[in-house]
XYZ file of C-alpha atoms in Angstrom:
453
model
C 11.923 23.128 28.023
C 13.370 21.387 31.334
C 12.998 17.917 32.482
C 13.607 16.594 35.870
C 14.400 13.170 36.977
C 12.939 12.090 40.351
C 15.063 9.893 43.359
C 13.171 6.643 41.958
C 15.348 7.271 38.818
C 18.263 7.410 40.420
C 17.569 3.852 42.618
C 17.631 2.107 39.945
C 20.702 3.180 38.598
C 23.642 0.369 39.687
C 26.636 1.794 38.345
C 28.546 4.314 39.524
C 28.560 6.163 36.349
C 25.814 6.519 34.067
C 24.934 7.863 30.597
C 21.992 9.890 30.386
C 21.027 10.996 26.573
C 18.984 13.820 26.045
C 17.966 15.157 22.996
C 15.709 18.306 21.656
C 13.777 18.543 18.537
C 13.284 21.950 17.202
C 10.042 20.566 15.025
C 7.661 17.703 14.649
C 8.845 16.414 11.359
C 9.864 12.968 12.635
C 6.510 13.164 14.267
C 3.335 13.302 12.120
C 0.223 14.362 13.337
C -2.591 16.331 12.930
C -2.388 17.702 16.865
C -0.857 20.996 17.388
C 2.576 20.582 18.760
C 2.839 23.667 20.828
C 6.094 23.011 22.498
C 9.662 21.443 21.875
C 10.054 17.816 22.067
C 12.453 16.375 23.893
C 13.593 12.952 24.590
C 15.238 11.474 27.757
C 16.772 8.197 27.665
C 19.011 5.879 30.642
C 20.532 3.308 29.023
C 20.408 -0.064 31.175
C 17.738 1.499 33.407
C 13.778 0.807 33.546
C 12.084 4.132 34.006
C 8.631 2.378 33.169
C 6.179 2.220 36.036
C 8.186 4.873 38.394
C 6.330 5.648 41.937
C 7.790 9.282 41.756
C 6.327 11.354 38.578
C 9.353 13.120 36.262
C 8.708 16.806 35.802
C 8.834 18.351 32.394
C 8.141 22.263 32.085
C 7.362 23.751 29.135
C 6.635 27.735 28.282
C 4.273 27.638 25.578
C 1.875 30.348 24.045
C -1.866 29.140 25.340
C -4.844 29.162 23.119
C -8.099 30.930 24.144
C -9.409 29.666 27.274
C -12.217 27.733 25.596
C -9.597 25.797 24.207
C -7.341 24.539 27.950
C -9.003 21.560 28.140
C -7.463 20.375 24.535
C -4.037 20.825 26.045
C -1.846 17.463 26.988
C 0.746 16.356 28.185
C 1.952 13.633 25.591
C 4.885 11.090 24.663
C 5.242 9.213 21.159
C 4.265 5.875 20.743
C 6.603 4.191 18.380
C 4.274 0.881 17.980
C 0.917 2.877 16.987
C 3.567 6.148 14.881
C 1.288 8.644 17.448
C 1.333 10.847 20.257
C -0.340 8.963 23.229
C -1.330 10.427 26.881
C -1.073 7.245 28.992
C 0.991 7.362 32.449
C 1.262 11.413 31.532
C -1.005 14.459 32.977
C -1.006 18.213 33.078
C 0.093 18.723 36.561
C -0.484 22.717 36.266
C -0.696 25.719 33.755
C 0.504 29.111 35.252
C -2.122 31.771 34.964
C 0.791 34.753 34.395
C 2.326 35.182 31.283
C 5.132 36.283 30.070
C 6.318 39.614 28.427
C 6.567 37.238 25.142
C 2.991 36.044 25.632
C 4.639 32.517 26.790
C 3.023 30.512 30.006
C 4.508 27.682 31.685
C 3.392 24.092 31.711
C 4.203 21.081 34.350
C 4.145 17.715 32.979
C 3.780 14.571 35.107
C 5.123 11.341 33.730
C 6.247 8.085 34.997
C 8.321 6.632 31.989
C 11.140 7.778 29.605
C 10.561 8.785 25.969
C 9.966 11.560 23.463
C 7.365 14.303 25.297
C 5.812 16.661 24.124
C 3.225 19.076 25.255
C 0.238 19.026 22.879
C -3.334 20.912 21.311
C -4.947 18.478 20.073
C -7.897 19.116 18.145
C -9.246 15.486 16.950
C -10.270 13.458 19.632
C -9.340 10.449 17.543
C -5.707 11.260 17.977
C -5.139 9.711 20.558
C -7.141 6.104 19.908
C -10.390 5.438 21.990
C -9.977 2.591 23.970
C -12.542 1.070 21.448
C -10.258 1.142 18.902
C -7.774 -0.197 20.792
C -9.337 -3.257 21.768
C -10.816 -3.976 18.142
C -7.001 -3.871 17.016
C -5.702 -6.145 19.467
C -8.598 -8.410 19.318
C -8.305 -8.707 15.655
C -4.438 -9.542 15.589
C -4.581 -11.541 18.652
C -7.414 -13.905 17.173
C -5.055 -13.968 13.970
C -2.168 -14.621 15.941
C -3.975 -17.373 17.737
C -5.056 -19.039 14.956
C -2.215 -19.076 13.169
C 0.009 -20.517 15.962
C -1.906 -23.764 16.043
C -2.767 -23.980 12.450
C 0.824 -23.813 12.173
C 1.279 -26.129 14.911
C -1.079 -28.529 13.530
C 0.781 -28.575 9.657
C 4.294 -29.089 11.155
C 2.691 -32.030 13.168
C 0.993 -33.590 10.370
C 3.290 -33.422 7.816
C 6.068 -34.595 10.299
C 3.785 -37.760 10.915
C 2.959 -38.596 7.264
C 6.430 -40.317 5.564
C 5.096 -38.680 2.360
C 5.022 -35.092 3.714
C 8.853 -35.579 5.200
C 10.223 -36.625 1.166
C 11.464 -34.241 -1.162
C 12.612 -31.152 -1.367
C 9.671 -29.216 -1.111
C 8.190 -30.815 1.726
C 11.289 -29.779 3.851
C 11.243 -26.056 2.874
C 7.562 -26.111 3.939
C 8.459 -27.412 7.273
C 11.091 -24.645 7.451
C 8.797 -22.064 6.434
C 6.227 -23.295 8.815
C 8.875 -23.774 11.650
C 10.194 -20.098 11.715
C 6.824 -18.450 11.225
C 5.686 -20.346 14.286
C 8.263 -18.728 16.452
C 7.901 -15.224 14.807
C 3.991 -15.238 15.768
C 4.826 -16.427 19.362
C 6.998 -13.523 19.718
C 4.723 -11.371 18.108
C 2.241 -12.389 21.273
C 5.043 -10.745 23.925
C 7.042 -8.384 21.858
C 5.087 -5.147 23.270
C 3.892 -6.632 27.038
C 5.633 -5.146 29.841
C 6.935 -7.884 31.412
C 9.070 -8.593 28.389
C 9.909 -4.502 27.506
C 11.121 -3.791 31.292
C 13.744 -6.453 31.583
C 16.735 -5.889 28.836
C 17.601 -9.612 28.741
C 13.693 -10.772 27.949
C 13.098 -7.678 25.535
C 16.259 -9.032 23.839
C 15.593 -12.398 23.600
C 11.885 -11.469 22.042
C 13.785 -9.201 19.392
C 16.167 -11.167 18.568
C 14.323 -14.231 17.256
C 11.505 -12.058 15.864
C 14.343 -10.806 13.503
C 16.195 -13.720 12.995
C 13.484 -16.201 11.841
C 11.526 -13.154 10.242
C 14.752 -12.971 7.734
C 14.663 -17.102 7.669
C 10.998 -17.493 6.749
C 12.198 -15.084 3.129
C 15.085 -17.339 3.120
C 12.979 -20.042 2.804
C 10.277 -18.260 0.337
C 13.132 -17.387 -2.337
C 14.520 -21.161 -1.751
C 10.956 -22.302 -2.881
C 11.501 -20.271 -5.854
C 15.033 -21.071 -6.602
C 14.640 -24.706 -6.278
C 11.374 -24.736 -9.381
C 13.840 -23.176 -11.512
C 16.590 -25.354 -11.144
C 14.234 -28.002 -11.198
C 12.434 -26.626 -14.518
C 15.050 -24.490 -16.381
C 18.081 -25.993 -14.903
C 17.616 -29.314 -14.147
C 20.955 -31.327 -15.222
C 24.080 -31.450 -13.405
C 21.867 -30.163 -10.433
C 22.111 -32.456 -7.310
C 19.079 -31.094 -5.384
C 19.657 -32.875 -1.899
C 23.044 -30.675 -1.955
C 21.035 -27.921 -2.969
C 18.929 -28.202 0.171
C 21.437 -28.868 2.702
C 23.323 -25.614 0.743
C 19.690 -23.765 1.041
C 20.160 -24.339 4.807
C 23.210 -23.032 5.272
C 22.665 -19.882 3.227
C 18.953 -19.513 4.786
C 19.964 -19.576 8.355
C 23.262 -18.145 7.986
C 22.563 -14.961 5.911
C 19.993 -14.492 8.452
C 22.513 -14.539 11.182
C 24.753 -12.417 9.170
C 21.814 -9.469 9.461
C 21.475 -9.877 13.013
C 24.525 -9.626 13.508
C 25.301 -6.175 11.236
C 22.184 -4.850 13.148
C 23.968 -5.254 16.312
C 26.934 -3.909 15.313
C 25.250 -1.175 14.074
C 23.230 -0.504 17.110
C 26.613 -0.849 18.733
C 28.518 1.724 17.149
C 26.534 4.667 18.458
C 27.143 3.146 22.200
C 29.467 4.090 24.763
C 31.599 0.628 24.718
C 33.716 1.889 27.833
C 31.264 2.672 29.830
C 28.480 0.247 29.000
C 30.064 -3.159 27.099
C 26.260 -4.766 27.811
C 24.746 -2.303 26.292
C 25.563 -3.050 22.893
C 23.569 -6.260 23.447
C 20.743 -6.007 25.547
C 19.602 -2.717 24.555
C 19.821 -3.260 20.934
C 15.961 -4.690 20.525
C 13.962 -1.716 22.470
C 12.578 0.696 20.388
C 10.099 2.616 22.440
C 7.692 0.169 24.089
C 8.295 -3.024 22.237
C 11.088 -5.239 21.496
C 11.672 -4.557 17.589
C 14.128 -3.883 15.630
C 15.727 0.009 15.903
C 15.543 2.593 13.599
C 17.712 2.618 11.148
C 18.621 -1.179 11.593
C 14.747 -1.715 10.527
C 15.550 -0.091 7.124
C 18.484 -1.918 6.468
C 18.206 -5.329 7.973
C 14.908 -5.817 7.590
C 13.113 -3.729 5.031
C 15.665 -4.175 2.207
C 16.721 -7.906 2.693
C 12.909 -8.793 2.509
C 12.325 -7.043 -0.667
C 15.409 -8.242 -2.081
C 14.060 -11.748 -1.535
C 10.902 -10.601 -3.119
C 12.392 -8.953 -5.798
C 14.321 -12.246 -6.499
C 11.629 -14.704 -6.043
C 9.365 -12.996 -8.544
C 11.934 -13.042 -10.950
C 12.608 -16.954 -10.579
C 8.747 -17.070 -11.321
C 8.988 -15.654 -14.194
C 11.540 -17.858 -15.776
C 9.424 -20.772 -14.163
C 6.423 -19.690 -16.030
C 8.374 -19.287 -19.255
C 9.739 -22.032 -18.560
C 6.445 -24.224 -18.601
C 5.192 -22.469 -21.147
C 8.323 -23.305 -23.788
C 7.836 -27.285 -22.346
C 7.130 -29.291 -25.671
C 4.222 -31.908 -25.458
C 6.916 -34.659 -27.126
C 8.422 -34.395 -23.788
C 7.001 -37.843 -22.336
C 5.936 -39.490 -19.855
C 8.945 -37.863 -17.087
C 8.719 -34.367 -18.686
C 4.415 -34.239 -18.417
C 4.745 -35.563 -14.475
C 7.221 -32.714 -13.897
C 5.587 -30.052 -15.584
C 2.303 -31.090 -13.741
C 4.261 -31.333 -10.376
C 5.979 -27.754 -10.844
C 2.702 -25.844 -11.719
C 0.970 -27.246 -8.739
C 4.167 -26.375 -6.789
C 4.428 -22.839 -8.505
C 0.933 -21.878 -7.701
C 1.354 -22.794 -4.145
C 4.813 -20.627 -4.745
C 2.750 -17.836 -5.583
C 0.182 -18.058 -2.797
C 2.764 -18.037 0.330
C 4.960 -15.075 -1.466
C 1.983 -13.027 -2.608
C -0.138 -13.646 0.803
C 3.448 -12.664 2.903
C 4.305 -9.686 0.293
C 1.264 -8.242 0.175
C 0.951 -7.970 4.108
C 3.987 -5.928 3.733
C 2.718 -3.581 1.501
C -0.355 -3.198 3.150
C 1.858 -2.177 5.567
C 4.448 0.553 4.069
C 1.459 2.315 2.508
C -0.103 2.432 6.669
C 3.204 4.358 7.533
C 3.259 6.039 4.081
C -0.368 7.338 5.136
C 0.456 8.052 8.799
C 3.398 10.268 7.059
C 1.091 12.253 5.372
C -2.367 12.607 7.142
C -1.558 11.733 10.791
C -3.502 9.161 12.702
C -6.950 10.266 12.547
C -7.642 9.453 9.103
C -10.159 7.012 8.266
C -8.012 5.778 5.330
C -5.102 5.692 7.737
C -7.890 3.347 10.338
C -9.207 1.686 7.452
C -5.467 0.165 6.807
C -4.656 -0.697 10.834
C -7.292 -3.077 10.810
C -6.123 -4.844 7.270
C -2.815 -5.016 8.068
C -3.629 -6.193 11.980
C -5.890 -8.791 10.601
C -3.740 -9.872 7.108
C -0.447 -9.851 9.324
C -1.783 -12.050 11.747
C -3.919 -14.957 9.749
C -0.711 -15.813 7.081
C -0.585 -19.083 9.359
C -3.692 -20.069 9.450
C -3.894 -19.439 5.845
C -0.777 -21.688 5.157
C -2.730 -24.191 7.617
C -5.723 -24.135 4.926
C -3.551 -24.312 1.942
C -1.211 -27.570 2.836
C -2.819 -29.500 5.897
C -6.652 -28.650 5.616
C -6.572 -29.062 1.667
C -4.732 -31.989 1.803
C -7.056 -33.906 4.517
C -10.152 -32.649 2.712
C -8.930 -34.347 -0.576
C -8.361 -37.169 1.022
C -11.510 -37.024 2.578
C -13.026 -36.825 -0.828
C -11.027 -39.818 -2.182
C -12.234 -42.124 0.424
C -15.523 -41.484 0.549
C -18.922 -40.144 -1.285
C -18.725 -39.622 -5.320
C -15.344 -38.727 -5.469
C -14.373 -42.684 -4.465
C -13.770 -43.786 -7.457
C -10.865 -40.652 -8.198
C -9.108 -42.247 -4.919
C -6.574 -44.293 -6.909
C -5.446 -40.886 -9.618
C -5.200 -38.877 -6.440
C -3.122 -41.587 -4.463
C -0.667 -41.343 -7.312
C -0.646 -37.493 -7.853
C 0.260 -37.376 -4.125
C 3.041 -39.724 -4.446
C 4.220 -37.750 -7.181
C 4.102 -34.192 -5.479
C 5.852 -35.824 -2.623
C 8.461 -37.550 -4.690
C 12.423 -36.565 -4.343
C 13.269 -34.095 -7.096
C 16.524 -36.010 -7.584
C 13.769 -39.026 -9.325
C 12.336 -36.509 -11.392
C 15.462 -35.028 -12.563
C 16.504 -38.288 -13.462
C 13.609 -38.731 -15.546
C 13.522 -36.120 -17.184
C 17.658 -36.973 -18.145
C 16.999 -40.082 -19.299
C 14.365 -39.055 -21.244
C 16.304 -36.090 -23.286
C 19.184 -38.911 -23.956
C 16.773 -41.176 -25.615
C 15.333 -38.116 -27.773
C 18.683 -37.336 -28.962
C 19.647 -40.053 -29.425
């Protein structure tokens, strides 16, 4: 199998000396699919270079054995999409098949392509491998409407809590508004993370990566700070100054996120040629095929592992919250019945965000756990794109629903019509789910001192 770089290549190049990478896979293991891969696949790759869009085609040859003639028109010239995990024709055509053959029964192929990746020459004998353009759009059209949504329902919580003095008080107020604040960015990026304009300039595609990871990590941060702060509220509650614990939960939610970034750049830069290319430890760290994500293996272990870890750990303060509730005496009084109240309306909002952001990830290991096994034409395999395009992409709007639209419909409720009269008990249970935990604490102290006493 040969590959040829054209002059346009070679324009773009601005150093003097440059690193080309090629590599050749003697299988399709780290490829799954149902098409027949009937030649080698090889992978071409210019650091520091766009090769998308070029005006000259590369050439890539391949001798292959050829199927009946009935079955020519299957044959394509393919590269791997690492967004959609499949083999994808776009910007690539069979440019000729030589009638002769070979004393081996092998014929020769000419690719045309005008990017850089993994190619492949290709049988393919579903026409759903490669997605219809159908498909494509009821995808995108599903996550962007998600994605849409759940910027400004985002948009709108952050501004309406930030306006109301009792939705800026207490600790969890604050971690909401963190939450809320880094999930916002991570959906804007999610807009641009795979658009050319972004993938074709290093600096952009960067940029895009980089705070997709970072406040991706934060947003966990912030889940398993939720969690955290009910137990020491509930379980541990004395000697516990909660304001320090916040402006500690900062510090360790921000920082261990930068922390990750930063092993994932180090990482990323340990396989580079420092010498040669010191920028490329940097700006090419966030490409991974045509997007701006996270590399492979950095996904694994700065991404995958950290967020189950913080799921992992968050169920487990849940449990010990629940127990917790459940072992609360009704001779508590008046301090210990407001707290319980306030930390099961707390843990079931707890439960909400961490199952509605957990569950998206599942969704989505067993879609690349299916794609593993039974390719992409699968109806199972279709069946989970669109759940995990549209769950993925509505978690804002359904954090919108759950702590701005909730709230104003209450209210709502409480003002007006039959519920008028319930305005006053709902005033108060407000004040108290927006209270400082450090009052509650307190209570709760002073209370225990008087029944031991």
């Amino acid at each position: 199998m040969n590959i040829a770089l054209p002059l346009a290549v070679y324009e773009r190049i601005r150093t003097h000396i440059q690193r080309v990478s090629f590599v050749v896979y003697k299988d399709k293991f780290l490829f799954p699919s149902n098409a027949t891969v009937m030649s080698s696949v090889i992978s071409a790759e210019l650091p520091q270079v766009n090769t998308q869009g070029l005006s000259s085609p590369i050439v890539i040859t391949a001798n292959v054995k050829l199927p009946d003639n009935s079955s020519l028109n299957l044959i394509k010239c393919s590269f791997w999409n690492f967004t959609t995990l499949s083999w994808r024709s776009e910007g690539c055509e069979v440019a000729n098949i030589s009638s002769s053959v070979d004393e081996r029964g092998y014929s020769t192929i000419t690719c045309h392509c005008n990017h850089l990746t993994n190619f492949a020459v290709l049988l393919n004998h579903d026409t759903r491998e490669n997605p219809t353009v159908e498909d494509n759009e009821i995808t995108e059209l599903i996550s962007y409407a998600g994605i849409i949504a759940s910027i400004i329902g985002l948009s709108i919580t952050i501004i309406f809590r930030l306006s109301r003095r009792e939705f800026r008080r207490g600790v969890p107020q604050i971690i909401l508004l963190h939450l809320c604040f880094c999930l916002l960015i991570v959906y804007i990026m999610m807009l641009i993370y795979d658009k050319s304009f972004v993938v074709q300039h290093m600096g952009s595609c960067f940029l895009v990566g980089f705070l997709m990871h970072y406040f991706l990590l934060s947003s966990w941060g912030w889940c398993l700070t939720e969690g955290v702060s009910m137990y020491l509220l509930l379980v541990q509650v004395y000697n516990v100054n909660l304001r320090r614990f916040l402006t500690k939960a900062t510090i360790c939610c921000y920082g261990a996120a930068s922390l990750l970034v930063c092993g994932s750049l180090i990482l990323s830069g340990s396989s580079a040629d420092v010498a040669e290319h010191p920028g490329y430890i940097v700006l090419d760290a966030y490409r991974y095929g045509d997007a701006c994500v996270v590399t492979y293996p950095n996904s694994l272990y700065f991404v995958i592992i950290p967020i189950a870890v913080a799921c992992s750990l968050n169920l487990v303060c849940f449990v010990f919250v629940i127990k917790g509730l459940r072992q609360t005496a009704a001779s508590d009084g008046m301090g210990g019945t407001k707290k319980k109240n306030m930390v099961k309306h707390r843990l079931r909002q707890a439960v909400c965000v961490t199952t509605l952001l957990g569950v998206t990830w599942c969704i989505g290991f067993v879609k690349v756990a299916l794609q593993s096994s039974f390719g992409t034409t699968s109806d199972v395999v279709w069946a989970f794109e669109i759940l995990f395009s549209a769950v993925n992409s509505v978690q804002g709007f359904v954090i919108f629903l759950m702590f701005c639209a909730a709230n104003l419909w209450s209210e709502f409720r409480c003002t007006t019509g039959p519920d008028k009269k319930r305005g006053r008990l709902y005033s108060q249970t407000s004040k108290l789910g927006s209270t400082s935990n450090e009052k509650v604490a307190a209570v709760t102290a002073t209370t225990h001192q008087s029944s031991t006493a």
